[in-house]
Structures are given as structure tokens and as C-alpha cells.
Amino acid sequence: MNELAQSLHPRLSVASRFPAHPVAGLAGTSLKHTHLPSILADDPQRAFFEVHAENYMGAGGPPHDALTRIRRDYPVSLHGVCMSIGGPQPLDQTHLARFKALVDRYEPALVSEHLAWSTHEMTYFNDLLPLPYTPATLARVAEHIDKVQNTIGRPFLLENPSTYVLFEQSTISETEFLRELVRRTGCGLLLDVNNVFVSATNQGHSALDYLADFPLEHVGEIHLAGHAEQTDDEGDLLLIDSHDGPVADAVWKLYDIVIGRAGPIPTLVEWDSDIPDWPILKAEATAAQLMLDRHAHGLMPGIAHAVR
Amino acid sequence: MRSVDPEVGRIDHHPGYAVDFVAGLLNPERAVPSIVAGPDGKAAARRYAVYRNNVTVSLIDALAATFPATMRITGVDFFRAMARDHVRATPPNSPLMFEYGYDFAGFIEQYEHARLMPWLADVARLERAWLDAYHAADAKPLMGASLALIPPDQLTDAILAPHPATRVVRSRYSVVAIFAANRGDAPISQIDASAPEDALVTRPGLEVMVRRLPPGGADFVLHLSAGEPLGAAAAAVLAEYPTFDLSANIAGMIDAGVFNEICVGG
């Protein structure tokens, strides 16, 4: 486990309800309740599962039963979708308290949120909305990250977004913005390689340049997902971060480059709509696991840092 | 925390990008915000439309997930058009999608194109109650054996605390029959919609149960849930429903897991 992984891993406490189940070097998938019988029918595999935190913020019932059963056998990644960290208004204290309660209850191996926002005043828009990158938004987002980390008592990972528009007021590049957030707050990063590819295509820049500029040494988790194709006003390709199909070949290639540079970082395959049967999703994770293992075996301990 | 001038702090908390960006998200008539663009001076109409579409479609999807029987009754296209109107008029105030849709039944009641289906709003109410029960706190239901331990002379003063999942939905229509027939995929035969039905929603374990209450049963559950002692609740119901079968109703409610615990001598 590298230093970052160690610092992000929850401290073992006497009161742990679950086994520690390390997540280092593993591939995983989004947890979908339709897959639960198939997953539980298998013996525990080398894998982890990621859940959207909000789906487990009810008081009780089947969601908590499912997550408890999964957490007994697997490392779990708690992925927040609607903290609105990238929004201008103060974080919702009630939501933050619910988030902390989940972190305490399930002792997740990984905790993450998005560089995006979704609530304005009282309205929740249920989408990851973009923000301009300026010194003022940087200060505000850093404040929000501090607030979350102080509340949950551990660092979390911030995910790079998929974007479809640019803000005229932006003065800072996304990679610089993320790098500076890490420096100011001590958070880690969740590198969504599909988002890198989607944004690069939509904004007309090179995904490889973006990755060359990305602070890979702070990445504690990688996301892979499928995207859909549309066209913009000029008839050019516009990619949509749809999570409704297999990971694209171009994204697998970028992923191979990333873990070649950064080592076998825990990797999650997201699939949130048009959800396939379990064997199909499991096969995507197996493909990621094979690549992770190849890079793990190709690297001697300690060399990962030298290669970066 | 920070010590900022309150006025500055207030302004700082509301920079324009969020205000400008959300203005057109739920309103297709509004222009694309001037603060966004595509790269190299490209237009942003279709790009901004991705966010518009994500917001509206994901919220319609959320309603579709909560109200599947309502959607089966209306058909998908009808439902999505109705849901789109509701989403635009009443977007969520909570980031928890399982808390969205409490106003949907009321919206359906006023929805012009649903006037020929007067029972539709009650089906939506029942589906909303179903989801409440699904996410309600876990608690052990009161067992008949616990009730049997109460000395008969203390029963009239006993107070039965409702299980966190328990909900009652009253209707002038056959809401339980319509709900049950449309909640799954099985073929549907003719349903007489005109028989008034009260639905009891419970979740004694992990599975949500929906039952039809006998006449007076809803009043009985509601009186008891309001904290009235068993004797007073029974008297109130018997006054209105002289043939009300008290012991059969209590047995049915215990079986459904309506209650969480019983208090006597308090």
C-alpha cells in the first residue's frame, strides 16, 4: 500500500464492526441491488464495491441490510454524489451529518465526492453541475473540503468532472485547480479516466496532455465507465458521461497508461443505467483487475515512486 | 470558523455563476446562460442542453422509480409528460431522491389530462407510502405473545406505539386492488374501481406489505397511532362501525406488524 493509500485508509479502531478488508490493488464495481443475489451466491472474490452514499441515507430497510452484508465480505467505497462541494453556498449541515453517519457506520475503505455542485438555494438539481475555476471558487471549494474532512475525521478523494461547457470567467486550468485543492486541504483525488476522455473530447484538448499534468501521486482511486455520443451545435462529437455501457477502448488505453505510471490504484467500473446482468459487469471489473495485476507484478516494491 | 464581515460574507456566498447557470435548467424557454461557451468560441446551446436534459430526465426517472404502478396505469409516455410538468413546477428540495414525490399525488389530482382516472392520485399516494415504509427505521414488530401477557383489566389503558414503517392510505376508490394489479408485470383483468378501500402499509421485516383494511380498520389504526389507549380507540371506532370486529382487527394488525411496542400502566 502506498503512502497515500495508507493515509486514506481508516484507522483501525477497537469498535470496528467490520473486518478491515484492504482495497489496495483491487478492481471493483458499482453495487446494484439487482446483482445482490448473484454476488452473495458466490464465495467472496477479490473485489470491492462502491455505493452512492445518498441511496443509504434512509433510516433502515433493505438498502442497509444489503450494504451490511456486502461490507462484511468486501471493502466498500462510499461515493457521495450531492454534497455540492463546488457550489457557492455553504454545505448542507444535515446532509453532512448523514454522510458522516455512513462513514462511521460502514467504515469504508475509500470515501469520495465530486468537484461539482447540484443544489442551489433550496432546489436540488440531481446532476453534477460545473463551476468556473477562479481564485474565488478555489478558496470556496477548499473551505468546503476542509469542512467535510473535519466532519468525517479523515481525508477523502475528490473526483474530476465530465464537462460540456466552459466558463468565460475561468482563469485556472482544471488540473491546476485540483492540484491546488490537494495542497491546501490534504485531500486525495479520484481520477475518473472516462471523465478525462469525455471532457477532453468536448473541450477540444488532449486527454494525454491532461493526464501528463494531473497529480497522479495523489490519486487514491480510479473510475472507469461507458459514455454515449451526441453532437454539439457545430455538428462535432459531444460525449456524454452516461454510465450506460461498457468502457470504451480509448478509455482502457488511457487507463493502461495511467496505471503504468502510477501503479495499481484501486479501480472501479461504474455502470448506473441500462444495468446489465452481473456477469457482464463482473467481466468489466475482471478486465481492469488483469491490467492492475499486470502492472503490480511489473513493479517491484518501492519502484512505483521512482517511476512517477 | 472564519471571521468575515457579514455583508462581504453574504455576497461572497452568492457569486453569480450558480444563479446564472440554474436559471434555464428547468425552463426550456430561457436562453442559454451567457457565462458559458464551447471551446474556441463554439456555441453552447447543445452543450448546455446536456445539463438541462440530465436534470429533467433524471428527476422524471426518479418519479418513475417511485411510482411504477401509476406509470403502468397511464402508460410511459403519459406518465413522463405528467412527471415532466411536475418536475418543472416542483423540483426536489432534498438531495435524497427517495424523499422526492410527496407532492406528486396532489399534482395528479389537479392534472387536467388525468381527470378520467380519479383513482390515480390515490395509487400514487399508496406508492409514496410504500417507499416510506421501505426506508423506515428497522424495528421489531409487536408480537401477539407480548399482547397476551397484558392482564385483561389493563388492556383498555394500553397504548400501542406504531412501527416506524406503518402507513395508512384511505381512498374513495379500490386503491389496493388497482395498486396490486399494476405494481408487477402480470396481466390485468377488469377492476371495479368504485369500491372504497383503505390500504395498510407495513414492513415487519425487510419486505413491504400492502393490505386492504376492513371498514373501521383505518380509523382504528389512526386512533391508536395518535396515542389513544386501546379502549378509547375501540370505543371511537365502534361508535361509527357497530359491527367492527375488535379482536379480528387486533389480530390482523399484529400479523401485519403495525405496532412496535405496547405500554401499560403509564
Coordinates of C-alpha atoms in Angstrom, one line a residue:
Chain A
M1 CA 0.0 0.0 0.0
N2 CA 1.5 3.4 -0.9
E3 CA 1.7 6.3 1.4
L4 CA -1.5 7.9 0.1
A5 CA -3.5 4.7 0.4
Q6 CA -2.2 4.3 4.0
S7 CA -3.2 7.9 4.9
L8 CA -6.6 7.4 3.4
H9 CA -7.2 4.1 5.0
P10 CA -9.4 4.3 8.0
R11 CA -7.6 4.0 11.3
L12 CA -8.4 0.7 12.9
S13 CA -10.5 1.3 16.0
V14 CA -11.4 -1.0 18.8
A15 CA -15.0 -0.5 18.0
S16 CA -14.8 -1.7 14.4
R17 CA -17.9 -3.5 13.3
F18 CA -16.4 -4.9 10.2
P19 CA -13.2 -6.5 9.0
A20 CA -10.6 -4.0 7.6
H21 CA -10.6 -5.6 4.1
P22 CA -7.8 -3.7 2.3
V23 CA -8.7 -2.2 -1.1
A24 CA -5.1 -1.8 -2.4
G25 CA -4.7 -3.1 -6.0
L26 CA -8.3 -4.2 -6.4
A27 CA -10.8 -3.7 -9.1
G28 CA -14.5 -3.2 -8.2
T29 CA -17.9 -2.3 -9.4
S30 CA -20.9 -0.2 -8.5
L31 CA -23.2 -2.1 -6.2
K32 CA -26.6 -2.6 -7.8
H33 CA -29.3 -4.4 -5.8
T34 CA -30.4 -6.4 -8.8
H35 CA -27.0 -8.0 -8.7
L36 CA -27.1 -8.8 -5.0
P37 CA -28.3 -12.4 -5.1
S38 CA -25.6 -13.3 -7.7
I39 CA -22.9 -11.6 -5.7
L40 CA -23.9 -13.2 -2.4
A41 CA -24.3 -16.6 -4.0
D42 CA -20.6 -16.5 -4.9
D43 CA -17.8 -17.1 -2.5
P44 CA -16.2 -13.7 -1.6
Q45 CA -14.0 -12.6 -4.5
R46 CA -11.0 -10.3 -4.8
A47 CA -13.1 -7.2 -5.4
F48 CA -14.6 -4.1 -3.8
F49 CA -18.0 -2.4 -4.2
E50 CA -18.9 1.3 -4.5
V51 CA -22.2 2.7 -3.4
H52 CA -23.7 6.1 -3.9
A53 CA -23.9 7.4 -0.3
E54 CA -27.3 9.1 -0.8
N55 CA -29.0 5.7 -1.5
Y56 CA -28.2 4.6 2.0
M57 CA -29.3 7.7 3.8
G58 CA -32.7 6.3 4.7
A59 CA -33.3 5.2 8.3
G60 CA -33.4 1.4 7.6
G61 CA -34.8 -1.3 5.4
P62 CA -33.3 -3.4 2.6
P63 CA -30.6 -0.8 1.5
H64 CA -28.8 -1.1 4.9
D65 CA -29.3 -4.8 5.1
A66 CA -27.7 -5.2 1.6
L67 CA -24.8 -2.9 2.4
T68 CA -24.1 -4.6 5.7
R69 CA -24.0 -8.0 4.1
I70 CA -21.6 -6.7 1.4
R71 CA -19.4 -4.9 3.8
R72 CA -18.8 -8.0 5.9
D73 CA -17.1 -9.7 3.0
Y74 CA -15.7 -6.8 0.9
P75 CA -14.0 -3.4 1.1
V76 CA -16.6 -0.7 0.3
S77 CA -16.1 2.7 -1.3
L78 CA -18.6 5.4 -0.2
H79 CA -19.1 7.7 -3.1
G80 CA -21.1 10.9 -2.4
V81 CA -22.9 12.4 -5.3
C82 CA -24.7 15.5 -4.0
M83 CA -22.6 17.3 -1.3
S84 CA -22.5 20.3 -3.7
I85 CA -18.8 20.9 -2.8
G86 CA -18.4 23.0 -5.9
G87 CA -21.3 25.3 -5.2
P88 CA -21.1 28.8 -3.8
Q89 CA -23.5 28.3 -0.9
P90 CA -22.5 26.7 2.5
L91 CA -22.7 23.0 2.7
D92 CA -25.9 21.5 3.9
Q93 CA -25.2 20.6 7.6
T94 CA -27.9 18.0 7.7
H95 CA -26.5 16.2 4.7
L96 CA -23.0 16.4 6.0
A97 CA -24.2 14.8 9.3
R98 CA -25.9 12.0 7.3
F99 CA -22.7 11.5 5.3
K100 CA -20.6 11.3 8.5
A101 CA -23.0 8.8 10.0
L102 CA -22.5 6.5 7.0
V103 CA -18.7 6.8 7.2
D104 CA -18.9 5.9 10.9
R105 CA -21.4 3.0 10.3
Y106 CA -19.7 1.3 7.4
E107 CA -16.0 2.1 7.9
P108 CA -15.5 2.4 4.1
A109 CA -12.0 1.8 2.6
L110 CA -12.5 4.7 0.3
V111 CA -14.6 7.9 0.6
S112 CA -15.1 10.3 -2.3
E113 CA -17.1 13.2 -3.6
H114 CA -17.2 15.4 -6.8
L115 CA -15.8 18.6 -8.0
A116 CA -19.3 19.8 -8.9
W117 CA -22.5 21.1 -7.4
S118 CA -26.1 20.2 -7.5
T119 CA -28.0 22.3 -5.0
H120 CA -28.9 26.0 -5.5
E121 CA -30.7 27.7 -2.6
M122 CA -33.3 25.1 -1.8
T123 CA -33.5 23.3 -5.1
Y124 CA -31.7 20.0 -5.8
F125 CA -31.0 19.5 -9.5
N126 CA -29.8 15.9 -9.4
D127 CA -26.9 16.5 -11.8
L128 CA -23.2 17.2 -11.4
L129 CA -23.1 20.9 -12.5
P130 CA -19.9 22.6 -13.5
L131 CA -18.1 25.6 -11.9
P132 CA -15.7 28.2 -13.1
Y133 CA -12.1 27.8 -12.0
T134 CA -11.1 31.1 -10.4
P135 CA -9.2 32.1 -7.2
A136 CA -12.6 32.8 -5.5
T137 CA -14.1 29.4 -6.4
L138 CA -10.8 27.7 -5.4
A139 CA -11.0 29.3 -1.9
R140 CA -14.6 28.3 -1.5
V141 CA -14.2 24.7 -2.6
A142 CA -11.1 24.3 -0.4
E143 CA -13.2 25.6 2.5
H144 CA -15.9 23.0 1.7
I145 CA -13.4 20.2 1.5
D146 CA -11.9 21.2 4.9
K147 CA -15.4 21.2 6.3
V148 CA -16.2 17.7 5.0
Q149 CA -12.8 16.3 6.1
N150 CA -13.1 17.8 9.6
T151 CA -16.6 16.4 10.0
I152 CA -15.8 12.8 8.9
G153 CA -12.4 12.8 10.6
R154 CA -10.4 11.6 7.6
P155 CA -9.3 12.7 4.1
F156 CA -11.4 11.9 1.2
L157 CA -10.9 11.8 -2.6
L158 CA -12.2 14.5 -4.9
E159 CA -13.3 13.4 -8.4
N160 CA -12.5 15.3 -11.7
P161 CA -15.8 16.1 -13.5
S162 CA -17.1 15.4 -17.0
T163 CA -17.9 18.8 -18.5
Y164 CA -19.8 20.0 -21.6
V165 CA -19.3 23.8 -21.3
L166 CA -16.5 26.2 -20.4
F167 CA -16.9 29.3 -18.2
E168 CA -15.6 32.6 -19.7
Q169 CA -14.5 33.7 -16.2
S170 CA -12.2 30.6 -15.6
T171 CA -8.6 31.6 -15.1
I172 CA -7.2 28.4 -13.8
S173 CA -6.8 25.0 -15.6
E174 CA -8.7 22.1 -14.0
T175 CA -5.5 20.1 -13.2
E176 CA -4.0 23.2 -11.6
F177 CA -7.3 23.7 -9.6
L178 CA -7.2 20.1 -8.4
R179 CA -3.5 20.3 -7.6
E180 CA -4.0 23.4 -5.5
L181 CA -7.0 21.9 -3.7
V182 CA -4.9 18.9 -2.7
R183 CA -2.1 21.3 -1.5
R184 CA -4.5 23.4 0.6
T185 CA -6.7 20.7 2.1
G186 CA -4.7 17.4 2.1
C187 CA -7.5 15.6 0.2
G188 CA -6.7 12.9 -2.3
L189 CA -8.1 12.6 -5.8
L190 CA -10.4 10.2 -7.6
L191 CA -9.3 10.1 -11.2
D192 CA -12.2 9.3 -13.5
V193 CA -10.5 8.3 -16.7
N194 CA -13.7 8.3 -18.7
N195 CA -14.4 11.9 -17.5
V196 CA -10.9 12.9 -18.7
F197 CA -11.7 11.4 -22.1
V198 CA -15.2 12.9 -22.2
S199 CA -14.1 16.4 -21.2
A200 CA -11.0 16.4 -23.4
T201 CA -13.2 15.5 -26.4
N202 CA -15.8 18.0 -25.5
Q203 CA -13.3 20.8 -24.8
G204 CA -11.0 20.1 -27.8
H205 CA -7.9 19.3 -25.8
S206 CA -5.7 16.2 -25.5
A207 CA -6.5 13.7 -22.8
L208 CA -2.9 12.7 -22.7
D209 CA -1.8 16.3 -22.0
Y210 CA -4.4 16.5 -19.2
L211 CA -3.1 13.3 -17.7
A212 CA 0.5 14.4 -18.0
D213 CA -0.5 17.5 -16.0
F214 CA -2.6 15.5 -13.4
P215 CA -1.1 15.0 -10.0
L216 CA -1.2 11.2 -10.2
E217 CA 0.7 10.8 -6.9
H218 CA -2.4 11.9 -5.1
V219 CA -4.8 9.6 -6.8
G220 CA -6.4 7.1 -4.4
E221 CA -9.0 5.6 -6.7
I222 CA -9.7 5.4 -10.4
H223 CA -13.1 5.3 -12.1
L224 CA -13.9 3.8 -15.5
A225 CA -17.3 4.0 -17.2
G226 CA -19.0 4.0 -20.5
H227 CA -20.1 7.1 -22.4
A228 CA -22.6 8.0 -25.2
E229 CA -22.1 10.0 -28.3
Q230 CA -24.0 13.1 -29.4
T231 CA -23.1 16.2 -31.5
D232 CA -22.6 19.8 -30.5
D233 CA -24.1 22.9 -32.2
E234 CA -21.4 22.7 -34.9
G235 CA -22.1 19.0 -35.6
D236 CA -18.9 17.9 -33.9
L237 CA -18.7 15.0 -31.5
L238 CA -20.0 15.7 -28.0
L239 CA -19.5 12.9 -25.5
I240 CA -22.0 12.3 -22.7
D241 CA -20.9 10.7 -19.4
S242 CA -23.8 8.3 -19.4
H243 CA -22.6 5.2 -17.4
D244 CA -24.9 3.1 -19.5
G245 CA -22.5 0.8 -21.4
P246 CA -19.1 -0.9 -21.4
V247 CA -15.8 1.1 -21.0
A248 CA -14.7 2.5 -24.4
D249 CA -11.4 1.2 -25.9
A250 CA -9.9 4.7 -25.8
V251 CA -10.6 4.8 -22.1
W252 CA -9.0 1.4 -21.5
K253 CA -5.8 2.7 -23.3
L254 CA -5.7 5.8 -21.2
Y255 CA -6.2 3.7 -18.1
D256 CA -3.3 1.4 -19.0
I257 CA -1.1 4.5 -19.4
V258 CA -2.2 5.8 -16.0
I259 CA -1.6 2.7 -14.0
G260 CA 1.7 2.1 -15.9
R261 CA 2.8 5.5 -14.5
A262 CA 1.1 5.4 -11.1
G263 CA 0.9 1.8 -10.2
P264 CA -2.1 -0.5 -9.4
I265 CA -4.6 2.1 -7.9
P266 CA -8.0 0.7 -6.8
T267 CA -10.2 0.9 -9.8
L268 CA -14.0 1.0 -10.1
V269 CA -16.1 0.2 -13.1
E270 CA -19.3 2.3 -12.9
W271 CA -22.5 1.3 -14.7
D272 CA -25.5 3.1 -13.5
S273 CA -28.1 2.9 -16.2
D274 CA -29.3 0.2 -18.6
I275 CA -27.7 -2.1 -16.0
P276 CA -26.5 -5.4 -17.5
D277 CA -26.6 -8.8 -15.9
W278 CA -24.0 -9.4 -13.2
P279 CA -21.6 -11.5 -15.4
I280 CA -21.2 -8.6 -17.9
L281 CA -20.4 -6.0 -15.3
K282 CA -18.2 -8.5 -13.4
A283 CA -16.3 -9.1 -16.7
E284 CA -15.5 -5.4 -17.0
A285 CA -14.0 -5.4 -13.5
T286 CA -12.1 -8.6 -14.3
A287 CA -10.5 -6.8 -17.3
A288 CA -9.5 -4.0 -15.0
Q289 CA -8.1 -6.5 -12.4
L290 CA -6.0 -8.2 -15.1
M291 CA -4.4 -4.9 -16.0
L292 CA -3.9 -3.9 -12.4
D293 CA -2.2 -7.3 -11.7
R294 CA 0.0 -7.0 -14.7
H295 CA 1.2 -3.6 -13.5
A296 CA 1.5 -4.8 -9.9
H297 CA 3.7 -7.7 -11.0
G298 CA 5.8 -5.5 -13.3
L299 CA 6.7 -3.2 -10.5
M300 CA 9.0 -4.1 -7.7
P301 CA 8.0 -2.7 -4.3
G302 CA 9.3 0.9 -4.0
I303 CA 9.8 1.4 -7.7
A304 CA 6.3 2.8 -8.2
H305 CA 7.5 6.1 -6.6
A306 CA 10.7 6.2 -8.7
V307 CA 8.7 5.7 -11.9
R308 CA 6.3 8.6 -11.2
Chain B
M1 CA -14.8 29.5 11.9
R2 CA -13.9 32.4 9.6
S3 CA -14.4 35.9 10.8
V4 CA -15.6 37.8 7.8
D5 CA -17.6 40.9 7.5
P6 CA -21.2 39.5 7.4
E7 CA -22.0 41.7 4.4
V8 CA -19.0 40.6 2.4
G9 CA -19.5 37.1 3.5
R10 CA -23.0 37.2 2.3
I11 CA -22.1 38.5 -1.1
D12 CA -19.2 36.0 -1.3
H13 CA -21.7 33.2 -0.6
H14 CA -23.7 34.1 -3.7
P15 CA -21.5 34.7 -6.7
G16 CA -23.3 34.8 -10.0
Y17 CA -22.3 31.5 -11.6
A18 CA -24.8 29.3 -9.8
V19 CA -27.7 31.8 -10.2
D20 CA -27.0 32.3 -13.9
F21 CA -26.4 28.6 -14.5
V22 CA -29.6 27.3 -12.9
A23 CA -31.9 29.8 -14.4
G24 CA -32.6 27.8 -17.6
L25 CA -32.1 24.3 -16.2
L26 CA -35.8 23.6 -15.6
N27 CA -37.1 26.2 -18.0
P28 CA -36.6 25.4 -21.7
E29 CA -37.8 28.9 -22.7
R30 CA -34.9 30.6 -21.0
A31 CA -31.8 31.5 -23.1
V32 CA -28.5 29.6 -22.6
P33 CA -26.6 31.5 -19.8
S34 CA -24.1 33.9 -21.3
I35 CA -21.4 32.9 -18.9
V36 CA -20.8 29.5 -20.6
A37 CA -19.5 28.7 -24.1
G38 CA -17.9 25.9 -26.1
P39 CA -14.2 25.8 -26.7
D40 CA -12.7 28.2 -29.3
G41 CA -15.8 30.4 -29.4
K42 CA -18.1 27.4 -30.2
A43 CA -21.8 27.8 -29.3
A44 CA -23.1 26.3 -26.1
A45 CA -26.8 25.6 -26.8
R46 CA -26.5 21.9 -27.3
R47 CA -23.8 21.7 -24.6
Y48 CA -26.0 23.5 -22.0
A49 CA -28.9 21.3 -23.2
V50 CA -26.9 18.2 -21.8
Y51 CA -27.3 19.6 -18.3
R52 CA -30.9 20.6 -18.9
N53 CA -31.6 17.1 -20.2
N54 CA -29.7 15.4 -17.3
V55 CA -31.7 17.4 -14.7
T56 CA -35.1 16.9 -16.2
V57 CA -34.7 13.3 -17.3
S58 CA -33.1 12.1 -14.1
L59 CA -35.8 13.7 -12.0
I60 CA -38.5 12.1 -14.2
D61 CA -36.7 8.8 -13.8
A62 CA -36.7 9.3 -10.1
L63 CA -40.5 9.7 -10.1
A64 CA -40.8 6.7 -12.5
A65 CA -38.9 4.6 -10.0
T66 CA -41.1 5.7 -7.1
F67 CA -44.4 5.4 -8.9
P68 CA -44.2 2.3 -11.2
A69 CA -47.9 1.3 -10.8
T70 CA -49.0 4.8 -11.5
M71 CA -46.9 4.7 -14.7
R72 CA -48.2 1.3 -15.7
I73 CA -51.8 2.7 -15.5
T74 CA -51.1 5.8 -17.5
G75 CA -48.6 4.3 -19.9
V76 CA -45.0 5.5 -20.1
D77 CA -45.4 8.5 -22.4
F78 CA -48.4 9.9 -20.5
F79 CA -46.5 9.4 -17.2
R80 CA -43.3 11.1 -18.4
A81 CA -45.2 14.1 -19.8
M82 CA -47.1 14.5 -16.5
A83 CA -43.9 13.9 -14.5
R84 CA -42.0 16.5 -16.6
D85 CA -44.7 19.1 -15.7
H86 CA -44.4 18.2 -12.1
V87 CA -40.6 18.3 -12.1
R88 CA -40.6 21.8 -13.6
A89 CA -43.2 23.1 -11.2
T90 CA -41.9 21.3 -8.1
P91 CA -38.3 20.3 -8.2
P92 CA -36.9 18.5 -5.2
N93 CA -35.8 20.3 -2.0
S94 CA -33.7 17.3 -0.8
P95 CA -30.8 15.6 -2.4
L96 CA -32.3 12.3 -1.3
M97 CA -34.3 11.0 -4.3
F98 CA -36.4 8.6 -2.1
E99 CA -37.7 11.8 -0.4
Y100 CA -39.0 13.2 -3.7
G101 CA -42.6 13.0 -4.9
Y102 CA -44.6 13.8 -1.8
D103 CA -46.4 16.5 -3.8
F104 CA -46.9 14.3 -6.9
A105 CA -50.3 12.8 -5.8
G106 CA -51.7 16.3 -5.2
F107 CA -50.3 17.4 -8.6
I108 CA -52.0 14.4 -10.3
E109 CA -55.3 15.4 -8.7
Q110 CA -55.1 18.8 -10.4
Y111 CA -53.7 17.4 -13.7
E112 CA -56.2 18.1 -16.4
H113 CA -55.3 15.0 -18.6
A114 CA -55.8 12.7 -15.6
R115 CA -59.3 13.7 -14.8
L116 CA -60.7 10.5 -16.3
M117 CA -58.7 8.5 -13.8
P118 CA -59.8 9.9 -10.4
W119 CA -58.2 7.0 -8.6
L120 CA -54.8 7.7 -10.0
A121 CA -53.7 10.2 -7.3
D122 CA -54.6 7.6 -4.5
V123 CA -52.5 5.0 -6.2
A124 CA -49.6 7.5 -6.2
R125 CA -50.2 8.2 -2.5
L126 CA -50.0 4.5 -1.8
E127 CA -46.8 4.1 -3.8
R128 CA -45.3 7.1 -1.9
A129 CA -46.3 5.4 1.4
W130 CA -44.7 2.1 0.1
L131 CA -41.4 3.9 -0.3
D132 CA -41.6 5.5 3.1
A133 CA -42.1 2.0 4.6
Y134 CA -39.2 0.6 2.6
H135 CA -36.8 3.2 4.0
A136 CA -38.3 3.4 7.5
A137 CA -36.2 2.6 10.6
D138 CA -35.8 -1.1 11.4
A139 CA -37.8 -2.2 14.4
K140 CA -39.1 -5.5 15.7
P141 CA -42.9 -5.6 15.4
L142 CA -45.0 -6.3 18.5
M143 CA -45.8 -10.0 18.7
G144 CA -49.2 -11.4 19.8
A145 CA -47.5 -13.1 22.7
S146 CA -46.5 -9.7 24.2
L147 CA -50.1 -8.6 23.9
A148 CA -51.3 -11.8 25.6
L149 CA -49.1 -11.0 28.6
I150 CA -51.1 -7.9 29.4
P151 CA -53.6 -8.5 32.2
P152 CA -57.1 -8.1 30.7
D153 CA -58.1 -5.4 33.2
Q154 CA -55.1 -3.3 31.9
L155 CA -55.8 -3.7 28.2
T156 CA -58.2 -0.8 27.9
D157 CA -55.5 1.6 29.1
A158 CA -52.7 0.0 27.0
I159 CA -51.0 2.3 24.4
L160 CA -49.7 0.7 21.2
A161 CA -46.8 2.5 19.6
P162 CA -46.8 2.2 15.8
H163 CA -43.9 0.6 14.0
P164 CA -41.9 3.2 12.1
A165 CA -42.9 1.7 8.7
T166 CA -46.7 1.8 9.3
R167 CA -48.8 3.9 6.9
V168 CA -52.5 4.2 6.2
V169 CA -53.8 5.4 2.8
R170 CA -57.6 6.0 2.6
S171 CA -59.4 6.1 -0.7
R172 CA -62.9 6.5 -2.2
Y173 CA -61.7 4.0 -4.9
S174 CA -60.3 0.5 -5.0
V175 CA -56.8 1.7 -4.4
V176 CA -55.4 -1.6 -3.0
A177 CA -56.8 -3.7 -5.9
I178 CA -55.6 -1.2 -8.5
F179 CA -52.2 -0.9 -6.8
A180 CA -51.7 -4.7 -6.5
A181 CA -52.7 -5.3 -10.1
N182 CA -50.4 -2.7 -11.5
R183 CA -47.3 -3.0 -9.3
G184 CA -46.0 -6.0 -11.1
D185 CA -45.9 -7.3 -14.7
A186 CA -48.7 -9.8 -14.5
P187 CA -51.7 -9.4 -16.9
I188 CA -54.6 -7.3 -15.5
S189 CA -58.2 -8.2 -15.7
Q190 CA -61.1 -5.7 -15.3
I191 CA -61.1 -4.0 -11.9
D192 CA -64.1 -2.3 -10.4
A193 CA -62.5 1.0 -9.3
S194 CA -65.5 2.2 -7.4
A195 CA -65.3 0.3 -4.1
P196 CA -63.8 2.5 -1.4
E197 CA -60.6 0.9 0.1
D198 CA -58.3 1.8 2.9
A199 CA -54.7 0.5 2.5
L200 CA -52.4 -0.6 5.3
V201 CA -48.7 -0.4 4.6
T202 CA -46.3 -2.2 6.9
R203 CA -42.8 -3.6 6.9
P204 CA -42.4 -6.1 9.8
G205 CA -39.1 -7.4 8.3
L206 CA -37.4 -6.4 5.1
E207 CA -40.5 -6.8 2.8
V208 CA -43.1 -4.1 2.5
M209 CA -46.6 -5.4 2.8
V210 CA -49.8 -3.7 1.5
R211 CA -53.1 -5.0 2.8
R212 CA -56.8 -3.9 2.5
L213 CA -58.2 -2.8 5.8
P214 CA -61.8 -3.8 6.8
P215 CA -64.3 -1.0 7.4
G216 CA -63.2 0.9 10.5
G217 CA -59.8 -0.6 10.4
A218 CA -58.1 2.6 9.2
D219 CA -59.8 4.7 11.9
F220 CA -58.7 2.1 14.5
V221 CA -55.0 2.3 13.3
L222 CA -55.1 6.1 13.1
H223 CA -56.7 6.5 16.6
L224 CA -54.1 4.1 18.1
S225 CA -51.2 5.7 16.2
A226 CA -52.3 9.1 17.6
G227 CA -51.5 7.7 21.0
E228 CA -55.1 6.9 22.2
P229 CA -55.4 4.0 24.6
L230 CA -56.8 0.8 23.2
G231 CA -60.2 1.1 25.0
A232 CA -60.8 4.7 23.8
A233 CA -59.7 3.9 20.2
A234 CA -62.0 0.8 20.2
A235 CA -64.9 2.8 21.5
A236 CA -64.5 5.6 19.0
V237 CA -64.4 3.1 16.1
L238 CA -67.4 1.0 17.4
A239 CA -69.5 4.2 17.7
E240 CA -69.1 4.6 14.0
Y241 CA -68.9 0.9 12.9
P242 CA -71.1 -1.1 15.3
T243 CA -70.2 -4.4 13.6
F244 CA -66.4 -3.7 13.9
D245 CA -64.7 -7.0 14.9
L246 CA -62.2 -5.8 17.5
S247 CA -60.3 -9.0 18.2
A248 CA -60.1 -9.9 14.5
N249 CA -58.7 -6.4 13.8
I250 CA -56.2 -6.6 16.5
A251 CA -55.0 -10.0 15.4
G252 CA -54.8 -8.7 11.8
M253 CA -52.7 -5.7 12.8
I254 CA -50.4 -7.8 14.9
D255 CA -49.9 -10.1 12.0
A256 CA -49.1 -7.2 9.7
G257 CA -46.7 -5.7 12.1
V258 CA -48.5 -2.4 12.6
F259 CA -47.1 -1.9 16.1
N260 CA -43.7 -1.7 17.6
E261 CA -44.5 -1.9 21.4
I262 CA -47.2 -1.8 24.0
C263 CA -47.2 0.3 27.1
V264 CA -49.4 -0.2 30.2
G265 CA -49.8 1.5 33.5
G266 CA -48.0 4.6 32.2

